[in-house]
Coordinates of C-alpha atoms in Angstrom, one line a residue:
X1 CA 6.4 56.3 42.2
X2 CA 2.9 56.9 40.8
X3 CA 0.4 53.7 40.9
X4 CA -2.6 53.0 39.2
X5 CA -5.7 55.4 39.6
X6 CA -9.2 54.9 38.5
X7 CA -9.8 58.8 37.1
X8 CA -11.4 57.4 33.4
X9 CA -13.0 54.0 32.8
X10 CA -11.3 51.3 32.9
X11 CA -12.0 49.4 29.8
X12 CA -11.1 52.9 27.9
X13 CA -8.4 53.9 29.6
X14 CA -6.4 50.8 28.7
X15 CA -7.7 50.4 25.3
X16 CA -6.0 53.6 24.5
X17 CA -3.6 53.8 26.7
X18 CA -1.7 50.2 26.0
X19 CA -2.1 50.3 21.8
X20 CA -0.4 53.8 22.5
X21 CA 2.7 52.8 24.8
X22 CA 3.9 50.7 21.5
X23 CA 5.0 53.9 19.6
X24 CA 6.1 56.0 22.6
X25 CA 10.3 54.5 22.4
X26 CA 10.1 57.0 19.9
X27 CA 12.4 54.7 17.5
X28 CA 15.2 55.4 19.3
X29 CA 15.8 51.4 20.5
X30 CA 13.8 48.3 19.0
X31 CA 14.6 44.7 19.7
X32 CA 13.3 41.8 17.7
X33 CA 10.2 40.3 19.3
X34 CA 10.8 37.1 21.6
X35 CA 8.3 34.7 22.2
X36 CA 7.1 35.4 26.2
X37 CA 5.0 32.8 27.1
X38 CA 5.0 31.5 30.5
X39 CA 6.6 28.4 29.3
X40 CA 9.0 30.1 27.7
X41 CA 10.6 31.9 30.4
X42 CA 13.8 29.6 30.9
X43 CA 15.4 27.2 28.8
X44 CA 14.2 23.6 29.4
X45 CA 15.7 21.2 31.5
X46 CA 17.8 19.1 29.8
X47 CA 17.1 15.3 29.6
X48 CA 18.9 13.1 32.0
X49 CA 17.9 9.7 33.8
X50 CA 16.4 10.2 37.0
X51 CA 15.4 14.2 36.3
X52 CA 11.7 14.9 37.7
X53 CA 9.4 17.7 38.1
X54 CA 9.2 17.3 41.5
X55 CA 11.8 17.2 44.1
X56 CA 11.6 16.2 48.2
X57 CA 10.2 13.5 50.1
X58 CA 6.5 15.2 50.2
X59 CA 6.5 15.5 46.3
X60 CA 5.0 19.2 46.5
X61 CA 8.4 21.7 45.8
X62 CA 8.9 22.0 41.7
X63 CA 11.7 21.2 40.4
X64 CA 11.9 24.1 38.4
X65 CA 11.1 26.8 41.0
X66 CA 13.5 25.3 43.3
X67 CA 16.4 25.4 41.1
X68 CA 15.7 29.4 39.8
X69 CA 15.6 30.0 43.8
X70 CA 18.9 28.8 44.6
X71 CA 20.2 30.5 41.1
X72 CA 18.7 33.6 42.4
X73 CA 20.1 33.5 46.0
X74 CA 23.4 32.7 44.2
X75 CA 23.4 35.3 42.0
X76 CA 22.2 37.7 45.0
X77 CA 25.4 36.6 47.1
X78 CA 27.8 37.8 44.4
X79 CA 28.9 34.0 43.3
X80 CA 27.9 34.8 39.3
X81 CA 30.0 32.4 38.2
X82 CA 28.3 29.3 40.5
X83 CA 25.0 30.7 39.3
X84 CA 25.9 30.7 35.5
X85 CA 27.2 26.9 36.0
X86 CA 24.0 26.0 37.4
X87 CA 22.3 27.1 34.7
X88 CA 24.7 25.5 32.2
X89 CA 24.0 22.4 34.2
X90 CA 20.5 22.1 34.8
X91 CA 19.6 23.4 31.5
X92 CA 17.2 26.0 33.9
X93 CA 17.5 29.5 33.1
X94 CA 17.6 31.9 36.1
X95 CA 15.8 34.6 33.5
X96 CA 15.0 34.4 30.0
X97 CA 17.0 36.4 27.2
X98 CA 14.3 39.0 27.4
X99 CA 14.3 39.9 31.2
X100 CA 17.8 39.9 31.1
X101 CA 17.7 42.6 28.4
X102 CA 15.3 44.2 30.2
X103 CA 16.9 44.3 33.4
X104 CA 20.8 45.5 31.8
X105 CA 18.4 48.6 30.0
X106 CA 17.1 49.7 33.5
X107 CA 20.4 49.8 34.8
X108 CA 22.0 51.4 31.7
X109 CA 19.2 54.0 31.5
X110 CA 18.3 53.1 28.1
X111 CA 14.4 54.0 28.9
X112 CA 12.9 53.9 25.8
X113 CA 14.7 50.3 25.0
X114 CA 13.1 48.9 28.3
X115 CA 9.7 50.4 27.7
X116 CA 10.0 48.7 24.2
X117 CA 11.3 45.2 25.8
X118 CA 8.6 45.5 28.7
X119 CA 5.9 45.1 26.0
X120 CA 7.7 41.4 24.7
X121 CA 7.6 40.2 28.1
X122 CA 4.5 38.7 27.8
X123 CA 2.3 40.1 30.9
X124 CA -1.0 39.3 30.6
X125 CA -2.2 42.3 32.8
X126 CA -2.0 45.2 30.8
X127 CA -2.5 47.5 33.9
X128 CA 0.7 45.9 35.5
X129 CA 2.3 47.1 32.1
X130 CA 1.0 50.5 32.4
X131 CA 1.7 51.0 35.7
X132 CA 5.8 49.7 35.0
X133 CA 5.9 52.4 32.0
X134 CA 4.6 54.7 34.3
X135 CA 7.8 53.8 36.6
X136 CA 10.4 53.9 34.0
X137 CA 9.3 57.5 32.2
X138 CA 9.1 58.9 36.0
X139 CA 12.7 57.6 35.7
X140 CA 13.5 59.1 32.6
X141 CA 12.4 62.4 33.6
X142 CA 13.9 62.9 37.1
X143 CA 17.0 62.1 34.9
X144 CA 16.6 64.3 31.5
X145 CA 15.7 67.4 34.6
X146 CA 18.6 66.3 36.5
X147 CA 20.9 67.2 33.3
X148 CA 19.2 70.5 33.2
X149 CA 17.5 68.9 29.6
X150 CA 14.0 71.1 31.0
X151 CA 12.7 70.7 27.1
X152 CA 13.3 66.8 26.8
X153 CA 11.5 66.8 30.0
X154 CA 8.8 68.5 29.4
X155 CA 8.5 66.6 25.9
X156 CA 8.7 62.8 27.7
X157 CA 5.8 64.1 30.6
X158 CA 3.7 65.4 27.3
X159 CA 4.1 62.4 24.7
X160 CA 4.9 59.3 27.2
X161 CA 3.6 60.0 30.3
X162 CA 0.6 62.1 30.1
X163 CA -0.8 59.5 26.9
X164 CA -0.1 56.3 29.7
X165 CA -3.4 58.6 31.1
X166 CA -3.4 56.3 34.7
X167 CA -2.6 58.9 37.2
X168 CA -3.7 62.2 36.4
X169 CA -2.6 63.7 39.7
X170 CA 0.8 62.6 39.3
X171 CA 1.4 64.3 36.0
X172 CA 0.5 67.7 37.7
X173 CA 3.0 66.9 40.7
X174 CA 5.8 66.4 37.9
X175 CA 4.8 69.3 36.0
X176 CA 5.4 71.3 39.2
X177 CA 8.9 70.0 39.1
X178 CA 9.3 71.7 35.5
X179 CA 8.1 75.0 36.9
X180 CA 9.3 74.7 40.6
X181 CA 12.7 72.7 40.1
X182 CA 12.8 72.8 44.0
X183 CA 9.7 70.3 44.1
X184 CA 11.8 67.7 42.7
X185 CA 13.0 66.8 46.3
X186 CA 9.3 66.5 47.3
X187 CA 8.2 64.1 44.7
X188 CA 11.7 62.0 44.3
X189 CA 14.2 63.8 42.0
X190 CA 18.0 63.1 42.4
X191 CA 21.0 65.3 42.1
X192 CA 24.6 63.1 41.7
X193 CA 25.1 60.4 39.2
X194 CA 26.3 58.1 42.4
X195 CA 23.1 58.7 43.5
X196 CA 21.3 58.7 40.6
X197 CA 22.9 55.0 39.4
X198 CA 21.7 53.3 43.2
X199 CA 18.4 55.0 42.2
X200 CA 18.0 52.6 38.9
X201 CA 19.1 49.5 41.0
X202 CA 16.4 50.9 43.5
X203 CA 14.2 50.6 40.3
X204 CA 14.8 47.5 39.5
X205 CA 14.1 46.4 43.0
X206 CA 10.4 48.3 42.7
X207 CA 9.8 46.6 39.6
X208 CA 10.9 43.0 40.8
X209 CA 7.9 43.7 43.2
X210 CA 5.5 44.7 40.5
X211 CA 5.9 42.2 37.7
X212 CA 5.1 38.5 38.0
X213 CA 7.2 36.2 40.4
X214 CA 7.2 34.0 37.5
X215 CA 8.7 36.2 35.1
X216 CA 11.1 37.5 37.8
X217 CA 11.7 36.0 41.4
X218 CA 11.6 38.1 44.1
X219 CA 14.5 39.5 46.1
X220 CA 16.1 37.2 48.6
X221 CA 13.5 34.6 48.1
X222 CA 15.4 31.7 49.6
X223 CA 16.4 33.7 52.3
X224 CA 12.9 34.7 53.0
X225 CA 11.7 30.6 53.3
X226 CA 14.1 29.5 55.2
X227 CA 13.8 32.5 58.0
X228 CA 10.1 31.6 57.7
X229 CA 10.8 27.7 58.4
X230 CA 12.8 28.9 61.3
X231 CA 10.4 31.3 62.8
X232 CA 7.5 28.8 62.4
X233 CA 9.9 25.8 64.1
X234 CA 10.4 28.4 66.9
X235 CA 7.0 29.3 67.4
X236 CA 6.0 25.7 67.3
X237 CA 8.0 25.4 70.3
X238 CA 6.3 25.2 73.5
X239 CA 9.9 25.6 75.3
X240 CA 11.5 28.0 73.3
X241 CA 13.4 30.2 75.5
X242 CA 17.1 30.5 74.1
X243 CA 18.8 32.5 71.3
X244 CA 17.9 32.9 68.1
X245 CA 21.0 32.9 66.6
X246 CA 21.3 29.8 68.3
X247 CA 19.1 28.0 65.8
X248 CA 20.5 25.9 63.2
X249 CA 19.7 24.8 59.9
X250 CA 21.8 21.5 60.0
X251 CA 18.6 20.2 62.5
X252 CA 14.7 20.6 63.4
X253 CA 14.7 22.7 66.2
X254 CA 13.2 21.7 69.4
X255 CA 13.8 22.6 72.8
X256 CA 13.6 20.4 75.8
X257 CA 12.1 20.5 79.5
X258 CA 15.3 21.7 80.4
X259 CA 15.4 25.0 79.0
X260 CA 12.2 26.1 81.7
X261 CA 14.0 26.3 85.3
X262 CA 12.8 23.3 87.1
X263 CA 15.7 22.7 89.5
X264 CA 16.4 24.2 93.3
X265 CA 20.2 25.2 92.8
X266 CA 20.5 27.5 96.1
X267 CA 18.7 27.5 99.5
X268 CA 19.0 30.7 101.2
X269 CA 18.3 30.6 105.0
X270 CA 19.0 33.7 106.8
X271 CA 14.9 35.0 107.7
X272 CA 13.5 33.5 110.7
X273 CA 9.9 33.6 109.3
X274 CA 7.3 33.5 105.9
X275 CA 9.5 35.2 103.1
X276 CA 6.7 37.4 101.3
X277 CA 8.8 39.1 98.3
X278 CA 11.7 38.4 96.3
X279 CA 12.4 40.4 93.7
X280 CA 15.7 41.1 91.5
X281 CA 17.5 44.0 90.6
X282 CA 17.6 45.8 86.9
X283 CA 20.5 44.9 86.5
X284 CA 20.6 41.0 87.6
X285 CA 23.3 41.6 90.8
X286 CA 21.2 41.7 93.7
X287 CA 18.4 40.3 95.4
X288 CA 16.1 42.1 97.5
X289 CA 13.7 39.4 100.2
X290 CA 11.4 40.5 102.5
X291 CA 9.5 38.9 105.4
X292 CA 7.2 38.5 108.0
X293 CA 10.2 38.0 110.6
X294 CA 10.2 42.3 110.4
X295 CA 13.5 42.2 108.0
X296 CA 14.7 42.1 104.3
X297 CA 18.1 41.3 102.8
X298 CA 19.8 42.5 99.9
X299 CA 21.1 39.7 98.2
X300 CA 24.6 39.7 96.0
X301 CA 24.9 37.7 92.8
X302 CA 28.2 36.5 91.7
X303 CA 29.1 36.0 88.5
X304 CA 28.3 32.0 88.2
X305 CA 24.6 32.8 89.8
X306 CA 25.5 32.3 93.5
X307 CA 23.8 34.4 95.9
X308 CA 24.8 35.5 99.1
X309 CA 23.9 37.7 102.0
X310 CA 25.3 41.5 101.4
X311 CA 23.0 43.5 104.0
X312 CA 20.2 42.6 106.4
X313 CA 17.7 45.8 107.0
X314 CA 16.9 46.2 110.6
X315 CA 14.0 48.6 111.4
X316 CA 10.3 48.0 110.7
X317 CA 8.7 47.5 113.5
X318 CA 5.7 45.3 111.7
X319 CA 6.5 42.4 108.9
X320 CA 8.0 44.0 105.2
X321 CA 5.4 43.0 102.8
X322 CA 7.1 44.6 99.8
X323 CA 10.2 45.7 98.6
X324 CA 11.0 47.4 95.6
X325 CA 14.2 48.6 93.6
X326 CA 14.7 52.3 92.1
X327 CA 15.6 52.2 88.4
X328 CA 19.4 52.5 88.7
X329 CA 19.5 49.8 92.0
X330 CA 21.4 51.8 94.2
X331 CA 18.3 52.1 96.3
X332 CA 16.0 49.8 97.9
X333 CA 12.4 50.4 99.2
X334 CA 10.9 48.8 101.8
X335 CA 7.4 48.8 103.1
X336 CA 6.1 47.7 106.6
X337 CA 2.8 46.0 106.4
X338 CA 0.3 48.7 107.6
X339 CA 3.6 50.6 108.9
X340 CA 6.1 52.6 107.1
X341 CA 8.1 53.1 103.4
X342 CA 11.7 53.2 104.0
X343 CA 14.5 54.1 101.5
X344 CA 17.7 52.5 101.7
X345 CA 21.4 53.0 100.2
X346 CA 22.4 49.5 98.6
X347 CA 26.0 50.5 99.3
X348 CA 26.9 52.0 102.3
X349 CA 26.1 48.9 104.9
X350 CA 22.3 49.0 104.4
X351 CA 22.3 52.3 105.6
X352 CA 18.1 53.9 105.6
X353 CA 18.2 57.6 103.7
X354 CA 14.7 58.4 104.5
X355 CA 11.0 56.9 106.1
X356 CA 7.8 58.0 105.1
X357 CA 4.9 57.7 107.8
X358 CA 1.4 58.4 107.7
X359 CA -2.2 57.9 106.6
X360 CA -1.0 56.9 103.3
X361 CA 1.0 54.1 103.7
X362 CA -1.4 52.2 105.7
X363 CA -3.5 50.7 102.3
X364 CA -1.2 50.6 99.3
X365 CA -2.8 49.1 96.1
X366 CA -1.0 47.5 93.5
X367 CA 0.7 50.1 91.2
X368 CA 2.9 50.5 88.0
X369 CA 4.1 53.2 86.0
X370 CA 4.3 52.6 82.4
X371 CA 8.5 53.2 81.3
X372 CA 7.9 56.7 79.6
X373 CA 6.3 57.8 83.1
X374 CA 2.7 58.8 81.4
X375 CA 0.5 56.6 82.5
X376 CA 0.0 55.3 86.3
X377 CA -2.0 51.4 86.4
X378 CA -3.5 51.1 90.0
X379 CA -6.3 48.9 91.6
X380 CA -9.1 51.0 92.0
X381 CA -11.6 48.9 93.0
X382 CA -12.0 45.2 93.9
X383 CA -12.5 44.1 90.4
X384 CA -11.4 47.6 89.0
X385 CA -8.2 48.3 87.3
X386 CA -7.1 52.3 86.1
X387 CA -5.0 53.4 83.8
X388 CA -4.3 57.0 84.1
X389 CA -2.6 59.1 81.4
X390 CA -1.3 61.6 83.3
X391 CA 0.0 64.6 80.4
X392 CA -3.7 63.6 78.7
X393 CA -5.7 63.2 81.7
X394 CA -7.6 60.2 80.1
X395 CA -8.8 57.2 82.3
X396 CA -9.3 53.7 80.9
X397 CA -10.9 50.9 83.0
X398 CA -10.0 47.2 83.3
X399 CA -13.5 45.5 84.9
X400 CA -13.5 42.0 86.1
X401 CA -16.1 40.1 87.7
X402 CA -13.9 39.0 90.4
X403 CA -11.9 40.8 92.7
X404 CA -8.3 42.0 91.9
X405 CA -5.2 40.1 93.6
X406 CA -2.3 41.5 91.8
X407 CA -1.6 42.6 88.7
X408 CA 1.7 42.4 86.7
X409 CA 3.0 44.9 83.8
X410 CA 5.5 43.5 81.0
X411 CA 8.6 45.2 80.2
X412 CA 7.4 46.5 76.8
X413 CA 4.3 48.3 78.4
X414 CA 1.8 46.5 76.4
X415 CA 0.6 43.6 78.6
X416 CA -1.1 43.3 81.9
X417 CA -1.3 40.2 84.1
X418 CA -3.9 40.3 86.0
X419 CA -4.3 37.6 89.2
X420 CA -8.0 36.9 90.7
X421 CA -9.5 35.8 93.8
X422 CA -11.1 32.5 91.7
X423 CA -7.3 31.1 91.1
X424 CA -7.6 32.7 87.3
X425 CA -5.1 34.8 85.6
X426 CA -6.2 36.8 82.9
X427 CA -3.9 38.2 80.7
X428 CA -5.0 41.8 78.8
X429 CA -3.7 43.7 76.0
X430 CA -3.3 47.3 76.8
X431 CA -1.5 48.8 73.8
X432 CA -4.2 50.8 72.2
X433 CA -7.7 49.4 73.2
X434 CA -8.0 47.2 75.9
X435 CA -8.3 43.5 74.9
X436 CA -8.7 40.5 76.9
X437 CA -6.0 38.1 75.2
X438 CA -5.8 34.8 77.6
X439 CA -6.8 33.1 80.2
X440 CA -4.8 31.0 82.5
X441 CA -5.3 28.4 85.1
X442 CA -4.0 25.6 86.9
X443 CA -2.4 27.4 90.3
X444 CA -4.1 26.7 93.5
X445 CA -5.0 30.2 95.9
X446 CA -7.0 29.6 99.4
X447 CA -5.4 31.3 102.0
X448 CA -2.6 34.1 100.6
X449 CA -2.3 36.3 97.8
X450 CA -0.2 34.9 95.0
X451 CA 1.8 36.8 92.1
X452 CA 2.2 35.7 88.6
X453 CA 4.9 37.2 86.4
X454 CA 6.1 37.6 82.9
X455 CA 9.2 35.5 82.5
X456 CA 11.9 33.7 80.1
X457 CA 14.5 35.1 77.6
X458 CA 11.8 37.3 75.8
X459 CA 9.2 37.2 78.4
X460 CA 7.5 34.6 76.4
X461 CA 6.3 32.3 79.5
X462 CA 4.2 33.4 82.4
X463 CA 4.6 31.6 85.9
X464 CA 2.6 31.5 88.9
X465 CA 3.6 30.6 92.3
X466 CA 0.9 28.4 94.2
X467 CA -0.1 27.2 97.2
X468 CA 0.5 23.5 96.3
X469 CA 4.6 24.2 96.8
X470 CA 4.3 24.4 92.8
X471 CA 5.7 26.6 90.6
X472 CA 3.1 26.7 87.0
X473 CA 4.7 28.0 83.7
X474 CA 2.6 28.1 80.7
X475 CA 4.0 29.3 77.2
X476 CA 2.4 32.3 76.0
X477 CA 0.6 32.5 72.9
X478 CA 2.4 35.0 71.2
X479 CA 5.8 37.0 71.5
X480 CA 5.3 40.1 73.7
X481 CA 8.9 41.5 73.0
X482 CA 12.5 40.8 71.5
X483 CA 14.2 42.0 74.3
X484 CA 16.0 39.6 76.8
X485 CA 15.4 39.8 80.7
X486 CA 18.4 41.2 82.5
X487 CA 16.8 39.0 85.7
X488 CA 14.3 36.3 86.6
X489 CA 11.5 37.3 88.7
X490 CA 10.9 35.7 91.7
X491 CA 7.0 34.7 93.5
X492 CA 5.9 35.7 96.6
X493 CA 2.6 34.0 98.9
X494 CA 2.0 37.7 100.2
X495 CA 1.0 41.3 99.6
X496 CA 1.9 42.5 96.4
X497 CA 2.8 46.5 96.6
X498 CA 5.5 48.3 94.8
X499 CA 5.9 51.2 96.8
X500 CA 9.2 52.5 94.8
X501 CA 6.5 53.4 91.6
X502 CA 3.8 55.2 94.3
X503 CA 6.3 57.0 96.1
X504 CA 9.7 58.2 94.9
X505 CA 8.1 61.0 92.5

């Protein structure tokens, strides 16, 4: 619907325009002026002993507004009747006798009746006014074109709308409706009478937004607190990491210690040497290790969380510093430190599909590819990250003044954790211009290169492994994504290379 545009001077434009709207019902509906102060909105409360104005132990939620809320959200969840008795009760009227008019006009199509009641209302903003008549003649006219009526059209867009004189642009658009009917669908015309009676509620609901909360309470106001006392309990949380749907309103909610994993439940024992990776598959049933014994497993989760040994991988001749999954887990790649990429079948026995050998795999550096494939993250420097966009050819650069561990991408493409040589992790906003969000500290780093990792139900946490025999967790400070994990990543004390992302395209 049109709004309000500055195209004459203010102080003339509603001078003019507001006396004028009085005698545009044309006669054809007039109701006898009500009295529209504020106060006068809703029926006073009746007296009763221990009634007050304020309600709750903090003494700040009016009495009043609290009762038209829960009328509102009772009305809004179809029980009438329960709404009615409140206001029989309370002696609080949801709306007064005038908005209630108003509101059964709009619906009834009676345009020049709600124009007329719109002006008893009492709004103390005549551009609000204007900008409401504006609405309802727009109305009227899709309607009177709709039911081929092209002269009572053209007559409402000449002596309503065109006088309101607020939008001069918009009366041209509807004229082009008159002349080009087909231009109706462009600026919001309507064809069936189903569709044309949820296009009045629709109305209504555009109008609810426009006039005063006081005069009319927005939609699904209640609704709207309480999700925001939720969201706000959540985010208060510093251990948030369950369901949403698990909240309840019967209780503050809080979450304890226990929700962060802090407990060894499984001790797996089959490498002879220094595990340096761990990392789970997409899909949460497997396990892939790695180690300095020259070996890595593929670990099988059951369906209670127990792991156990599927296949061991026999071949590098140097340790596996890495190992990484392809994005359906049937394959598993492996890489030798300073040695070779190997590609294994997760199903048949362990059994190695193809090696790659060369130049190329001796010095592997960090890298992720962003979900949609178009842009490759790499270490290109010591303190230098890239971000390629490969179908733009654009570079971005991540710069740090100390050199570049690891670096870890979240699952929604937007984050990147970046791990440094002074036992920092910095945590950078990539999702449009680069922004450096958070820092982190508190894991210790002397001797081996550790990983850090987005983590929790909606990767809300990051963890650290450290060289203390510590795991750290710190809560992030916002949301990065709704999503669940289908896994838990684990931490590693060695190389971090993901040779999966740099070689299987």
């Amino acid at each position: 619907m049109g709004g309000v545009e500055d195209e004459e001077p203010a102080t003339k434009r509603t001078k003019v325009s507001f006396e004028e709207l009085r005698g545009l019902s044309n006669g054809s509906s007039f109701i006898e002026p009500v009295s529209a102060s504020s106060s006068d909105l809703m029926a006073r409360p009746l007296a009763s002993e221990g009634d007050k104005e304020v309600v709750g132990s903090k003494g700040i939620i009016k009495r009043v507004e609290f009762v038209r809320i829960i009328a509102n959200a009772l009305y809004s969840l179809g029980y009438k009747k329960s709404c009615a008795h409140l206001e029989e009760e309370s002696g609080i009227r949801l709306h007064s006798s005038v908005i209630n008019v108003f509101m059964q006009q709009i619906l009834d199509g009676n345009w020049d009746g709600s124009v007329s009641t719109l002006l008893k209302i009492g709004l103390s903003d005549e551009r609000i006014v204007l900008s409401a008549s504006l609405q309802i003649l727009e109305q009227k006219f899709f309607e009177l074109l709709d039911a081929e009526k092209v002269m009572d059209a053209l007559k409402t867009l000449r002596t309503e709308i065109a006088p309101l004189c607020i939008n001069k642009s918009r009366v041209r658009e509807l004229s082009s409706c008159i002349i080009a009917p087909s231009q109706c669908n462009l600026v919001g015309s309507c064809s069936q009478d189903t569709v044309r009676s949820k296009s009045r509620s629709k109305l209504l609901l555009e109008l609810r937004k426009l006039l005063s909360p006081t005069v009319m309470i927005p939609e699904d106001r209640l609704e709207h607190l309480v999700e925001q006392a939720l969201l706000l309990q959540r985010n208060a949380c510093i251990f948030h990491n369950s369901l949403d749907n698990e909240m309840s309103l019967y209780t503050d909610h809080l979450c304890g210690r226990d929700q962060i994993p802090s407990q060894t439940l499984q001790i797996l024992q089959e490498h002879k040497d220094e595990v340096w990776f761990l990392q789970f598959s997409h899909n949460g049933k497997y396990l892939a290790s790695s180690s300095n014994d020259r070996s890595a497993i593929i670990w099988e989760v059951d369906v209670n969380g127990g792991v156990s040994l599927k296949h061991r991988l026999f071949g590098h001749q140097k340790p596996v510093c890495a190992a990484s999954w392809s994005p359906d887990d049937h394959e598993l790649l492996t890489c030798g430190l300073e040695e070779v990429i190997r590609r294994w079948d997760v199903s048949s026995d362990g059994r190695e599909l193809q090696c790659w050998k060369g130049q190329r795999t001796l010095r592997i550096s960090d890298l992720e590819i962003t979900n949609d494939g178009k842009q490759i993250i790499s270490i290109c420097r010591e303190n230098a990250i890239l971000l390629l966009n490969r179908e733009a050819n654009t570079e971005r650069l991540i710069e740090e003044d100390q050199t570049v561990t690891t670096f870890s991408l979240s699952r929604d493409n937007r984050f990147l954790l970046v791990n440094l040589l002074d036992q920092e992790i910095h945590l950078w906003n990539i999702d449009g211009d680069l922004k450096l969000v958070a820092k982190y500290k508190g894991h210790k780093r002397t001797r081996f290169v550790i990983r850090s990792c987005f983590g929790g139900l909606a990767q809300a946490f990051i963890a650290s492994g450290s060289e203390d025999s510590q795991v750290v967790h710190q809560p992030q400070i916002m949301r990065l994504q709704k999503e669940p994990l289908s896994s838990i990543i684990a931490y590693h004390s060695g190389p971090c290379l993901n040779p999966w992302l740099a070689h299987s395209s």
